[in-house]
Amino acid sequence: MQHSPGLWALAWRRLRADRVAMLALAVVAAFLLMLLLSAGGLIVADWEDEVAVSYAPPGFAAAAAAAAAAPAEPAELAAAAAGAPRPANEFDPLAEDLRQLRAGHGAGAMAGAGPALRQTLPFGADKWGHDVVKKTIKGAETSIVVGLVAAALAVGLGTLFGAVAGYYGGLVDDFFNWFYSVFTAIPSILMILTVAAVLQQKGVPTIVLILGLTGWTAPFRLIRAEYIKHKAREYVMAADAIGASHWRRMFSHILPNVSHVALVQLSILVVGFIKAEVILSFLGFGVPVGVVSWGSMLNEAQNELILGKWWQLSAAALAMAVLVTAFSLLTDALRDALDPKVK
């Protein structure tokens, strides 16, 4: 007797046939592997080491940065390099020290103070001389955990509340609708700040709770509507006729047919929560001092852009764009693979 494949076996078969989905899956898996290696201290454990001068430019832009930073008086610089005396400047008390540094007289004195700092890095350095590539990898550990775990918490709560409200209806539905109305009546930023003020702590678990407890309303509304529509269909009535319990009908029969809605919401919330972490870090409710994330990097980069230092912003934005795009493509493909109406 030949058994028909189950829901997840069929979904995996459809997913493997989609090359874009498999590429997106490989990118997401690479980010998750990088997260695990970083959390275990196997890579970028030394991201806080000062390895370069402050704001060291990327290697591919070093020539342009050096040309832009060159003084406007080449004749005077040539005289300083030759050791010629420079007229004293009463408005610049550091002029003589700068002349000596440019002439190279200070290099020998600084050599014994520690290892030589690099002038360029593959993708530049930040204000403290940290490697931006290592900092981006370490920041991914925080941002990915916040985005995925908080989105999973929000979608889990929204799916549970929506399933119960849509399936049972009546007073149960009225209670959850009232609860939903209370949360949506308050502006989201005020709700986030309220939960943050109640928790009175900083750190990744706090950010996850703040975003998860305030982000369940959109999944609730959509899942509730799907359960209201599906609970009266023939396959649910057939499950009731063979004696399936309410919870089995809700989560074994109806949930697989509405899981694509939850996956779409998961994709949307992951993107939104990674952005929300930036806002929380900016307002002082995000990651504590000493913990790096893509949000804290973007927060630092807004001041660096005034000085023309664009590489930290570019690194964090590029990493976020790659992960968000790959995750969105993967969840879209998984939604289509799980949707029973899509052949």
CSV table of N, CA, C and O in Angstrom, one decimal, residues 35-113:
chain,number,residue,atom,x,y,z
A,35,LEU,N,26.0,33.3,13.1
A,35,LEU,CA,25.5,33.7,14.4
A,35,LEU,C,25.9,32.7,15.5
A,35,LEU,O,26.4,33.1,16.6
A,36,LEU,N,25.8,31.4,15.2
A,36,LEU,CA,26.2,30.4,16.1
A,36,LEU,C,27.7,30.4,16.4
A,36,LEU,O,28.2,30.3,17.6
A,37,LEU,N,28.5,30.6,15.3
A,37,LEU,CA,30.0,30.6,15.5
A,37,LEU,C,30.4,31.9,16.3
A,37,LEU,O,31.3,31.8,17.2
A,38,SER,N,29.7,33.0,16.1
A,38,SER,CA,30.0,34.2,16.8
A,38,SER,C,29.6,34.1,18.3
A,38,SER,O,30.3,34.5,19.2
A,39,ALA,N,28.4,33.5,18.5
A,39,ALA,CA,27.9,33.3,19.9
A,39,ALA,C,28.8,32.4,20.7
A,39,ALA,O,29.0,32.5,21.9
A,40,GLY,N,29.4,31.4,20.0
A,40,GLY,CA,30.3,30.4,20.7
A,40,GLY,C,31.7,30.9,20.8
A,40,GLY,O,32.6,30.2,21.3
A,41,GLY,N,32.0,32.1,20.3
A,41,GLY,CA,33.4,32.7,20.4
A,41,GLY,C,34.4,32.1,19.4
A,41,GLY,O,35.6,32.3,19.6
A,42,LEU,N,33.9,31.4,18.4
A,42,LEU,CA,34.8,30.7,17.4
A,42,LEU,C,35.3,31.7,16.4
A,42,LEU,O,36.3,31.5,15.7
A,43,ILE,N,34.5,32.8,16.1
A,43,ILE,CA,34.9,33.8,15.2
A,43,ILE,C,34.7,35.2,15.8
A,43,ILE,O,33.9,35.3,16.8
A,44,VAL,N,35.4,36.2,15.3
A,44,VAL,CA,35.3,37.6,15.7
A,44,VAL,C,35.2,37.8,17.2
A,44,VAL,O,34.6,38.7,17.7
A,45,ALA,N,35.9,36.9,18.0
A,45,ALA,CA,35.9,37.1,19.4
A,45,ALA,C,36.8,38.4,19.8
A,45,ALA,O,36.6,38.9,20.9
A,46,ASP,N,37.6,38.8,18.9
A,46,ASP,CA,38.5,40.0,19.1
A,46,ASP,C,38.0,41.2,18.4
A,46,ASP,O,38.8,42.1,18.1
A,47,TRP,N,36.7,41.3,18.2
A,47,TRP,CA,36.2,42.5,17.5
A,47,TRP,C,36.4,43.8,18.2
A,47,TRP,O,36.4,44.8,17.5
A,48,GLU,N,36.6,43.8,19.5
A,48,GLU,CA,36.8,45.0,20.3
A,48,GLU,C,38.3,45.5,20.3
A,48,GLU,O,38.6,46.5,20.8
A,49,ASP,N,39.2,44.7,19.7
A,49,ASP,CA,40.6,45.1,19.7
A,49,ASP,C,40.8,46.3,18.7
A,49,ASP,O,40.2,46.4,17.7
A,50,GLU,N,41.6,47.2,19.2
A,50,GLU,CA,42.0,48.3,18.4
A,50,GLU,C,43.1,47.9,17.4
A,50,GLU,O,44.3,47.8,17.8
A,51,VAL,N,42.7,47.7,16.2
A,51,VAL,CA,43.7,47.2,15.2
A,51,VAL,C,44.0,48.2,14.1
A,51,VAL,O,44.9,48.0,13.3
A,52,ALA,N,43.4,49.4,14.1
A,52,ALA,CA,43.6,50.4,13.1
A,52,ALA,C,43.5,51.8,13.7
A,52,ALA,O,43.0,51.9,14.8
A,53,VAL,N,43.9,52.7,13.0
A,53,VAL,CA,43.8,54.1,13.4
A,53,VAL,C,42.3,54.5,13.3
A,53,VAL,O,41.5,53.8,12.7
A,54,SER,N,41.9,55.5,14.0
A,54,SER,CA,40.5,55.9,14.1
A,54,SER,C,40.0,56.3,12.7
A,54,SER,O,40.7,57.0,11.9
A,55,TYR,N,38.9,55.7,12.3
A,55,TYR,CA,38.3,56.0,11.0
A,55,TYR,C,39.2,55.6,9.8
A,55,TYR,O,39.3,56.2,8.8
A,56,ALA,N,39.9,54.5,10.0
A,56,ALA,CA,40.8,54.0,8.9
A,56,ALA,C,39.9,53.7,7.7
A,56,ALA,O,38.8,53.0,7.9
A,57,PRO,N,40.2,54.1,6.5
A,57,PRO,CA,39.3,53.9,5.4
A,57,PRO,C,39.4,52.5,4.8
A,57,PRO,O,40.4,51.8,5.1
A,58,PRO,N,38.4,52.1,4.1
A,58,PRO,CA,38.5,50.8,3.4
A,58,PRO,C,39.7,50.7,2.4
A,58,PRO,O,40.1,51.8,1.9
A,59,GLY,N,40.3,49.6,2.2
A,59,GLY,CA,41.4,49.4,1.4
A,59,GLY,C,41.1,49.9,0.0
A,59,GLY,O,42.0,50.5,-0.7
A,60,PHE,N,39.9,49.6,-0.6
A,60,PHE,CA,39.6,50.0,-1.9
A,60,PHE,C,39.4,51.5,-2.1
A,60,PHE,O,39.3,52.0,-3.2
A,61,ALA,N,39.2,52.2,-1.0
A,61,ALA,CA,39.0,53.6,-1.0
A,61,ALA,C,40.1,54.4,-0.4
A,61,ALA,O,39.9,55.6,-0.1
A,62,ALA,N,41.2,53.8,-0.1
A,62,ALA,CA,42.3,54.4,0.7
A,62,ALA,C,42.9,55.6,-0.1
A,62,ALA,O,43.2,56.7,0.4
A,63,ALA,N,43.1,55.4,-1.4
A,63,ALA,CA,43.7,56.4,-2.2
A,63,ALA,C,42.8,57.6,-2.3
A,63,ALA,O,43.3,58.8,-2.2
A,64,ALA,N,41.5,57.4,-2.5
A,64,ALA,CA,40.6,58.6,-2.6
A,64,ALA,C,40.5,59.3,-1.2
A,64,ALA,O,40.5,60.5,-1.2
A,65,ALA,N,40.5,58.5,-0.1
A,65,ALA,CA,40.5,59.1,1.2
A,65,ALA,C,41.7,59.9,1.5
A,65,ALA,O,41.7,61.0,2.1
A,66,ALA,N,42.9,59.4,1.1
A,66,ALA,CA,44.1,60.1,1.3
A,66,ALA,C,44.2,61.4,0.5
A,66,ALA,O,44.7,62.4,1.0
A,67,ALA,N,43.7,61.4,-0.7
A,67,ALA,CA,43.7,62.6,-1.6
A,67,ALA,C,42.7,63.6,-1.0
A,67,ALA,O,43.0,64.8,-1.0
A,68,ALA,N,41.6,63.1,-0.5
A,68,ALA,CA,40.6,64.1,0.1
A,68,ALA,C,41.2,64.7,1.4
A,68,ALA,O,40.8,65.8,1.8
A,69,ALA,N,42.0,63.9,2.2
A,69,ALA,CA,42.5,64.4,3.4
A,69,ALA,C,43.8,65.2,3.3
A,69,ALA,O,44.3,65.7,4.2
A,70,ALA,N,44.3,65.3,2.1
A,70,ALA,CA,45.6,66.0,1.9
A,70,ALA,C,45.4,67.5,2.1
A,70,ALA,O,44.4,68.1,1.7
A,71,PRO,N,46.4,68.2,2.7
A,71,PRO,CA,46.3,69.6,3.0
A,71,PRO,C,46.3,70.4,1.7
A,71,PRO,O,46.8,69.9,0.7
A,72,ALA,N,45.9,71.6,1.8
A,72,ALA,CA,45.8,72.5,0.6
A,72,ALA,C,47.1,73.3,0.4
A,72,ALA,O,47.2,74.1,-0.5
A,73,GLU,N,48.2,73.0,1.1
A,73,GLU,CA,49.5,73.7,1.0
A,73,GLU,C,50.6,72.8,0.7
A,73,GLU,O,51.4,72.4,1.7
A,74,PRO,N,50.8,72.2,-0.5
A,74,PRO,CA,51.8,71.2,-0.7
A,74,PRO,C,53.2,71.8,-0.5
A,74,PRO,O,54.1,71.0,0.0
A,75,ALA,N,53.5,73.0,-0.8
A,75,ALA,CA,54.8,73.6,-0.6
A,75,ALA,C,55.2,73.6,0.9
A,75,ALA,O,56.4,73.3,1.2
A,76,GLU,N,54.3,73.9,1.7
A,76,GLU,CA,54.6,74.0,3.1
A,76,GLU,C,54.8,72.6,3.7
A,76,GLU,O,55.6,72.4,4.5
A,77,LEU,N,54.0,71.6,3.2
A,77,LEU,CA,54.2,70.2,3.6
A,77,LEU,C,55.6,69.7,3.2
A,77,LEU,O,56.2,69.0,3.9
A,78,ALA,N,56.0,70.0,2.0
A,78,ALA,CA,57.3,69.6,1.5
A,78,ALA,C,58.4,70.1,2.4
A,78,ALA,O,59.4,69.4,2.7
A,79,ALA,N,58.3,71.4,2.8
A,79,ALA,CA,59.3,72.0,3.7
A,79,ALA,C,59.3,71.3,5.0
A,79,ALA,O,60.3,71.1,5.6
A,80,ALA,N,58.1,70.9,5.5
A,80,ALA,CA,58.0,70.2,6.8
A,80,ALA,C,58.6,68.9,6.7
A,80,ALA,O,59.3,68.4,7.7
A,81,ALA,N,58.4,68.2,5.6
A,81,ALA,CA,59.0,66.8,5.5
A,81,ALA,C,60.5,66.9,5.4
A,81,ALA,O,61.2,66.0,5.8
A,82,ALA,N,61.0,68.0,4.9
A,82,ALA,CA,62.5,68.1,4.8
A,82,ALA,C,63.1,68.6,6.1
A,82,ALA,O,64.3,68.7,6.2
A,83,GLY,N,62.3,68.9,7.1
A,83,GLY,CA,62.8,69.3,8.4
A,83,GLY,C,63.0,70.8,8.5
A,83,GLY,O,63.6,71.3,9.5
A,84,ALA,N,62.5,71.6,7.5
A,84,ALA,CA,62.7,73.0,7.6
A,84,ALA,C,61.8,73.6,8.7
A,84,ALA,O,60.7,73.1,8.9
A,85,PRO,N,62.2,74.6,9.4
A,85,PRO,CA,61.4,75.2,10.4
A,85,PRO,C,60.2,75.8,9.8
A,85,PRO,O,60.2,76.3,8.7
A,86,ARG,N,59.1,75.7,10.6
A,86,ARG,CA,57.8,76.3,10.2
A,86,ARG,C,57.5,77.4,11.0
A,86,ARG,O,57.6,77.4,12.3
A,87,PRO,N,57.0,78.5,10.5
A,87,PRO,CA,56.6,79.7,11.3
A,87,PRO,C,55.6,79.3,12.3
A,87,PRO,O,54.6,78.5,12.1
A,88,ALA,N,55.8,79.8,13.5
A,88,ALA,CA,54.8,79.6,14.6
A,88,ALA,C,53.5,80.2,14.3
A,88,ALA,O,53.4,81.2,13.7
A,89,ASN,N,52.4,79.5,14.7
A,89,ASN,CA,51.1,79.9,14.5
A,89,ASN,C,50.4,80.2,15.8
A,89,ASN,O,50.2,79.2,16.5
A,90,GLU,N,50.2,81.4,16.1
A,90,GLU,CA,49.7,81.7,17.5
A,90,GLU,C,48.3,81.2,17.7
A,90,GLU,O,47.8,81.1,18.8
A,91,PHE,N,47.5,81.0,16.5
A,91,PHE,CA,46.2,80.5,16.7
A,91,PHE,C,46.1,79.0,16.7
A,91,PHE,O,45.0,78.4,16.9
A,92,ASP,N,47.1,78.3,16.5
A,92,ASP,CA,47.2,76.8,16.5
A,92,ASP,C,48.3,76.3,17.3
A,92,ASP,O,49.4,76.1,16.9
A,93,PRO,N,48.0,76.1,18.6
A,93,PRO,CA,49.1,75.7,19.5
A,93,PRO,C,49.6,74.3,19.2
A,93,PRO,O,50.7,73.9,19.7
A,94,LEU,N,48.9,73.5,18.4
A,94,LEU,CA,49.4,72.1,18.1
A,94,LEU,C,50.1,72.1,16.7
A,94,LEU,O,50.4,71.0,16.2
A,95,ALA,N,50.3,73.2,16.1
A,95,ALA,CA,50.9,73.2,14.8
A,95,ALA,C,52.3,72.6,14.8
A,95,ALA,O,52.6,71.8,13.8
A,96,GLU,N,53.1,72.8,15.8
A,96,GLU,CA,54.4,72.3,15.8
A,96,GLU,C,54.4,70.7,16.0
A,96,GLU,O,55.1,70.0,15.3
A,97,ASP,N,53.5,70.3,16.8
A,97,ASP,CA,53.3,68.8,17.0
A,97,ASP,C,52.8,68.1,15.7
A,97,ASP,O,53.3,67.1,15.4
A,98,LEU,N,51.9,68.8,15.1
A,98,LEU,CA,51.4,68.2,13.8
A,98,LEU,C,52.5,68.2,12.8
A,98,LEU,O,52.6,67.2,12.0
A,99,ARG,N,53.4,69.2,12.8
A,99,ARG,CA,54.5,69.2,11.8
A,99,ARG,C,55.4,68.1,12.0
A,99,ARG,O,55.9,67.4,11.1
A,100,GLN,N,55.7,67.8,13.3
A,100,GLN,CA,56.6,66.7,13.6
A,100,GLN,C,56.0,65.3,13.3
A,100,GLN,O,56.7,64.4,12.8
A,101,LEU,N,54.7,65.2,13.5
A,101,LEU,CA,54.1,63.9,13.1
A,101,LEU,C,54.1,63.7,11.6
A,101,LEU,O,54.3,62.6,11.1
A,102,ARG,N,53.8,64.8,10.9
A,102,ARG,CA,53.8,64.7,9.4
A,102,ARG,C,55.2,64.4,8.9
A,102,ARG,O,55.4,63.7,7.9
A,103,ALA,N,56.2,65.0,9.6
A,103,ALA,CA,57.6,64.7,9.1
A,103,ALA,C,58.1,63.4,9.5
A,103,ALA,O,59.2,62.9,9.1
A,104,GLY,N,57.4,62.6,10.4
A,104,GLY,CA,57.7,61.3,10.8
A,104,GLY,C,58.6,61.2,12.0
A,104,GLY,O,59.0,60.1,12.4
A,105,HIS,N,58.8,62.4,12.7
A,105,HIS,CA,59.6,62.4,13.9
A,105,HIS,C,58.9,61.6,15.1
A,105,HIS,O,59.6,61.1,16.0
A,106,GLY,N,57.6,61.6,15.0
A,106,GLY,CA,56.9,60.9,16.1
A,106,GLY,C,56.7,59.5,15.9
A,106,GLY,O,56.2,58.8,16.8
A,107,ALA,N,57.0,58.9,14.8
A,107,ALA,CA,56.8,57.5,14.5
A,107,ALA,C,57.6,56.6,15.4
A,107,ALA,O,57.2,55.6,15.9
A,108,GLY,N,58.9,57.0,15.7
A,108,GLY,CA,59.7,56.1,16.5
A,108,GLY,C,59.3,56.1,17.9
A,108,GLY,O,59.4,55.1,18.6
A,109,ALA,N,58.8,57.3,18.4
A,109,ALA,CA,58.4,57.3,19.8
A,109,ALA,C,57.1,56.5,20.0
A,109,ALA,O,56.9,55.9,21.1
A,110,MET,N,56.3,56.4,19.0
A,110,MET,CA,55.0,55.6,19.1
A,110,MET,C,55.2,54.2,18.9
A,110,MET,O,54.4,53.4,19.2
A,111,ALA,N,56.3,53.8,18.3
A,111,ALA,CA,56.5,52.4,17.9
A,111,ALA,C,56.6,51.5,19.1
A,111,ALA,O,56.1,50.3,19.1
A,112,GLY,N,57.2,52.0,20.2
A,112,GLY,CA,57.4,51.1,21.4
A,112,GLY,C,56.2,51.1,22.3
A,112,GLY,O,56.2,50.4,23.3
A,113,ALA,N,55.2,51.9,22.0
A,113,ALA,CA,54.0,51.9,22.9
A,113,ALA,C,53.1,50.8,22.7
A,113,ALA,O,52.2,50.5,23.5
